[in-house]
Short mmCIF file of C-alpha atoms in Angstrom, two decimals:
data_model
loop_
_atom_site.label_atom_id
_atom_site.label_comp_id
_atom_site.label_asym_id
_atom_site.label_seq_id
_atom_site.Cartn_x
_atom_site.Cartn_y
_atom_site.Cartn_z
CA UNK A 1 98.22 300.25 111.92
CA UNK A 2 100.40 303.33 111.27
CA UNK A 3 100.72 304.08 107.28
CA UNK A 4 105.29 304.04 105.90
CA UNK A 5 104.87 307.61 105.03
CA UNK A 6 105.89 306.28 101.72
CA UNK A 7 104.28 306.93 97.96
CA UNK A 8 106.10 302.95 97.23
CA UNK A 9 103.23 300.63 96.19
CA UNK A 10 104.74 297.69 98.00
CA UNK A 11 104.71 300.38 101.49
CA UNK A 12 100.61 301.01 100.45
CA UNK A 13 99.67 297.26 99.75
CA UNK A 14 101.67 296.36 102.85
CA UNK A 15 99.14 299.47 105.31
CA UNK A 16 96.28 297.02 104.21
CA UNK A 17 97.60 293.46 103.55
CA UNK A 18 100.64 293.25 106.96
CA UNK A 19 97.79 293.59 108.96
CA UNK A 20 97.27 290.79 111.60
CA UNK A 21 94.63 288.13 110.45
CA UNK A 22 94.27 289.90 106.98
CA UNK A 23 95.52 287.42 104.76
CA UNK A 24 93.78 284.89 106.50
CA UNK A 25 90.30 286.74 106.49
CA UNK A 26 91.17 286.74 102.59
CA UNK A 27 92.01 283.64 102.34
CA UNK A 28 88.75 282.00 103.54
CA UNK A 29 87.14 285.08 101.05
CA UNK A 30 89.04 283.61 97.97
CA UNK A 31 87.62 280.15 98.83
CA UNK A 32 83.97 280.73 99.33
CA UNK A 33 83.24 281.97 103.32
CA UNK A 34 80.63 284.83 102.72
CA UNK A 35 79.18 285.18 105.98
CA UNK A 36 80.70 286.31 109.37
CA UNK A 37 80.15 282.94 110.93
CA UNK A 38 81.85 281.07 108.39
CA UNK A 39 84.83 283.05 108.89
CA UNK A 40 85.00 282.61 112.64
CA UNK A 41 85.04 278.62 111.91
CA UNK A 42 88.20 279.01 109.81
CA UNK A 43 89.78 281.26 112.35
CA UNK A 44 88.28 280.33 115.91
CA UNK A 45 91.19 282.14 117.52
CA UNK A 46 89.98 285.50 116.49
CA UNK A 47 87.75 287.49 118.24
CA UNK A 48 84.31 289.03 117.10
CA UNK A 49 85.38 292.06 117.39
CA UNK A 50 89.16 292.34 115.58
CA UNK A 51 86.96 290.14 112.78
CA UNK A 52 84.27 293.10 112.95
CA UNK A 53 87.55 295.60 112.05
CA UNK A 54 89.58 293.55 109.45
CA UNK A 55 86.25 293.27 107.13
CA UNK A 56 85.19 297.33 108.13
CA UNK A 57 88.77 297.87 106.81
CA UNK A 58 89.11 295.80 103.89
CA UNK A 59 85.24 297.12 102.30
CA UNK A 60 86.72 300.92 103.14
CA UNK A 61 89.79 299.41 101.32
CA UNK A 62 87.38 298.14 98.32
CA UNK A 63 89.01 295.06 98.62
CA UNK A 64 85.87 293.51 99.74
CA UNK A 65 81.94 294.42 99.43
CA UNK A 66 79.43 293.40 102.32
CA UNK A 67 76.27 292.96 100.60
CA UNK A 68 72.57 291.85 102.31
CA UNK A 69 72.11 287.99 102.82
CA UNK A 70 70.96 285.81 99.93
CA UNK A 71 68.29 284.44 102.19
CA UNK A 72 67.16 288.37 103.38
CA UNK A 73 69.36 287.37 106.58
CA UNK A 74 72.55 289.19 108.00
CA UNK A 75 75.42 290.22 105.40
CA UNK A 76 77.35 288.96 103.39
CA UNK A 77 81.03 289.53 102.09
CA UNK A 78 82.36 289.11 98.51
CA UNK A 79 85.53 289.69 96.95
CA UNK A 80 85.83 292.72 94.37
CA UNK A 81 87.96 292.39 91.73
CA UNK A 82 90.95 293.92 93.56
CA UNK A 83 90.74 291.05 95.79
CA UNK A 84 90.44 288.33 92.99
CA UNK A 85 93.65 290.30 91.70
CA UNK A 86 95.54 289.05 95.53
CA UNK A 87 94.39 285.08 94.26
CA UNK A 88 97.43 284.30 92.87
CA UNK A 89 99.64 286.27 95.44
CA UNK A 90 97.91 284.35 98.43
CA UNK A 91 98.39 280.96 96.53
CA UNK A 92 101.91 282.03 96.47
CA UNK A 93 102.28 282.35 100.01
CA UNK A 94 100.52 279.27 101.58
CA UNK A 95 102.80 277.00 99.04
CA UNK A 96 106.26 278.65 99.90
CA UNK A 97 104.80 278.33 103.40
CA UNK A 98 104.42 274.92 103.09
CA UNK A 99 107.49 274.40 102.02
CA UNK A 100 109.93 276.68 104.03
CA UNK A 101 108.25 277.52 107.16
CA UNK A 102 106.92 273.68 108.15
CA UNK A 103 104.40 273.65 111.25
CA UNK A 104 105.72 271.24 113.86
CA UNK A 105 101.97 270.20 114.50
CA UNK A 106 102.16 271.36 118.52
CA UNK A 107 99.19 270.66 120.39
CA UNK A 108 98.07 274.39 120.32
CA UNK A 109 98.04 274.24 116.85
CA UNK A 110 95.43 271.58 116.34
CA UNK A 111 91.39 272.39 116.31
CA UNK A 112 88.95 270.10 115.35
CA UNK A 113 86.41 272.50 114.62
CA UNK A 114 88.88 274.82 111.96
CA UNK A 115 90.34 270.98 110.69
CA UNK A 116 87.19 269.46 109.63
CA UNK A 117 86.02 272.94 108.55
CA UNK A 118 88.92 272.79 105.83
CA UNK A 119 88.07 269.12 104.99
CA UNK A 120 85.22 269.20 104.01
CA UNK A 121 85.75 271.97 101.72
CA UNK A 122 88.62 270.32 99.87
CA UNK A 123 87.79 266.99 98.63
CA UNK A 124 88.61 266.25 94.91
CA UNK A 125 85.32 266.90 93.53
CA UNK A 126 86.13 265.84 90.39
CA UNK A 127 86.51 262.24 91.63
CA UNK A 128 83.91 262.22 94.28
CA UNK A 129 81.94 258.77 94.45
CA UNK A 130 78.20 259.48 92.13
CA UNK A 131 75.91 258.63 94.55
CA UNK A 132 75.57 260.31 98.08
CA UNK A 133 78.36 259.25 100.65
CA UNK A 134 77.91 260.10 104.72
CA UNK A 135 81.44 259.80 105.72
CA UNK A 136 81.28 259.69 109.94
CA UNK A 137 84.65 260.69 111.65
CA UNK A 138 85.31 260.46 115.44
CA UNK A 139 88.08 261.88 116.66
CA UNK A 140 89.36 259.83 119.56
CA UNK A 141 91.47 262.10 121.66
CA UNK A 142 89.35 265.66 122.19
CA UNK A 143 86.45 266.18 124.50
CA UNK A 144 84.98 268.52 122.24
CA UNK A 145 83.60 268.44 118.50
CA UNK A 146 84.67 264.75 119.13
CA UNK A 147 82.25 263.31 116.52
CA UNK A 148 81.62 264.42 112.75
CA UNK A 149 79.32 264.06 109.64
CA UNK A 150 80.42 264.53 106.69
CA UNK A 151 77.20 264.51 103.33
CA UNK A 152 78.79 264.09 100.21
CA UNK A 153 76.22 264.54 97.64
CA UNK A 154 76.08 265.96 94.01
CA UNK A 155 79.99 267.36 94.12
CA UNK A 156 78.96 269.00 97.50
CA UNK A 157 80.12 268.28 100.88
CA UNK A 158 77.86 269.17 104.13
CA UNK A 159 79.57 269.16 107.64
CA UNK A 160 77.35 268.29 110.42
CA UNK A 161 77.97 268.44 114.21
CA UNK A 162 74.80 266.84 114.78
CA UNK A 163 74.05 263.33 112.75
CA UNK A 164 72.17 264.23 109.71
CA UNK A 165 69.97 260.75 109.82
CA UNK A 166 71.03 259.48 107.20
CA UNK A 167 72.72 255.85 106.80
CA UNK A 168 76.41 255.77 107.22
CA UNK A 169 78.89 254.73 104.38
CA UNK A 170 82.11 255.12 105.37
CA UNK A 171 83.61 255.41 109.18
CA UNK A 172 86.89 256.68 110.27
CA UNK A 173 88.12 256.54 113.40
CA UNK A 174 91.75 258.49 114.34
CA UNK A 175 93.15 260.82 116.88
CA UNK A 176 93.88 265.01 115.97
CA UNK A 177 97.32 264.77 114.90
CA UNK A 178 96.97 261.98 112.52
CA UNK A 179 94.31 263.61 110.89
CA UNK A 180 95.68 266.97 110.58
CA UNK A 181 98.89 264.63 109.08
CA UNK A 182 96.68 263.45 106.49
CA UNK A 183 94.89 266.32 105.45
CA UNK A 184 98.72 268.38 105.48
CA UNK A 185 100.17 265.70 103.08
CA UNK A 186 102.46 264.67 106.05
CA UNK A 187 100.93 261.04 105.84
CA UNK A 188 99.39 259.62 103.07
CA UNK A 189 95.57 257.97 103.98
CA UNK A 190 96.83 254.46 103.36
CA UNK A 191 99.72 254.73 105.27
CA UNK A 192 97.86 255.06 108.21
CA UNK A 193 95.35 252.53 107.97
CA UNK A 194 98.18 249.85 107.59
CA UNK A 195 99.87 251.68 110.65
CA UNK A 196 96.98 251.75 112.69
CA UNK A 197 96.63 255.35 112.79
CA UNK A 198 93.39 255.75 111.37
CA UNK A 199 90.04 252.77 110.93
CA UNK A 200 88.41 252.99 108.30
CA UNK A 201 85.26 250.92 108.18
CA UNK A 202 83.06 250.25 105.28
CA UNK A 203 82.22 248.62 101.59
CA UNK A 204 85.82 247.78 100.70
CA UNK A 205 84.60 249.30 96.85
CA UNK A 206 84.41 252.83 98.27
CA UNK A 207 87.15 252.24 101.53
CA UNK A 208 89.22 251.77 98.46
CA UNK A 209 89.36 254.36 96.23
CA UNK A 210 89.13 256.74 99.00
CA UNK A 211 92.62 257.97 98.84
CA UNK A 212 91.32 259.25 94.95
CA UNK A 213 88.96 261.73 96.38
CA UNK A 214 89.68 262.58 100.38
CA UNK A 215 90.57 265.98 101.65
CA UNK A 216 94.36 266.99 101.38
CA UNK A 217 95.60 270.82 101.40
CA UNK A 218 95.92 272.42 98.48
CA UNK A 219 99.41 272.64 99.40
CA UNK A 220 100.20 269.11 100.60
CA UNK A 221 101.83 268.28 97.32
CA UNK A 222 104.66 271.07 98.43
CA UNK A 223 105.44 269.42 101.20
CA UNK A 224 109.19 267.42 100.93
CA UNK A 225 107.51 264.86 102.96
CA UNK A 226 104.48 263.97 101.19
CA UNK A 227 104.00 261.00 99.54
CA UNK A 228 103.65 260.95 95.84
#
């Protein structure tokens, strides 16, 4: 990207930040992706490569620092403080996106690998059942990444491809869209059980109170059409 040939601040945060995928590789930064991999789950659609030259120019940019693996693997990436400084600004922009520039939901925007990679990082910890939960979701209308594990365990939550062996708790079985709906805010989880949108099997006790704790945006709350 060509520089403004300005001295303006906004013109030299914009030669870093306007940057296609930027804000995005940020984003997933801000909320905990530290390795390359991690980052190409929340954004499938970019290449290898264009990932390779966003982080190259955001640790020239000291926006970011790529450190060696905590397990003496690979690299890792970590936010310097200018980037913690972008937090707020980045918050900023998903939640007047949320409410101004509403997705439609088309088909090409739905991916059940980058949905249930944001799930399972945004349950409500804070009312997460005490003892381990292994939530199983199949998703009834993709060929691919079709079935899911989710280990819910000490305020942590492990996504598995693969079952993890363990007994399952809680089932829920739904198609892409309604899912995405749910975790968006555009349909609350109960809602679509008495709909028939999504089955949920499993103790009634925890079936229940899972509309305390499940995955929602951050920014489902901004949405005019989410339920309060």
């Amino acid at each position: 990207m060509k520089g403004y040939g300005s001295f303006c601040p906004i013109a030299k945060a914009a030669e870093i930040l306007a940057e296609r995928w930027t804000l995005l590789v940020l984003r997933d930064l801000l909320v905990g992706s530290r390795h390359f991999n991690d980052l190409r789950r929340g954004m499938p659609q970019i290449s290898p490569t264009l990932l390779s030259k966003r982080l190259k120019s955001l640790e020239e940019a000291d926006i970011i620092v790529r450190r060696p693996g905590s397990n003496g693997h690979g690299w890792e990436y970590h936010p310097t403080a200018a980037c913690q400084e972008l937090r707020p600004m980045i918050e900023a922009i998903g939640h007047w996106g949320q409410r101004w520039v509403r997705s439609k939901l088309t088909r090409d925007e739905l991916n059940p690998g980058m949905l249930m990679w944001y799930i399972h990082r945004h349950f409500v910890k804070d009312r997460l059942p005490p003892q381990r939960i292994v939530v199983y979701i199949e998703i009834t209308d993709v060929k691919r990444m079709k079935r899911w594990w989710l280990v819910i365990e000490n305020s942590e939550v492990d996504l598995c491809l693969v079952d993890p062996g363990h007994e399952i708790d809680i089932s829920l079985v739904t198609d892409l869209l309604s899912l995405t709906q749910i975790y968006m805010g555009d349909l609350s989880l109960n809602s679509a059980r008495s709909t028939g949108k999504i089955k949920i099997f499993g103790p009634s006790a925890l079936t229940r109170s899972m509309a305390n704790w499940f995955a929602r945006s951050r920014f489902a709350k901004d949405n005019p059409l989410s339920p309060t």
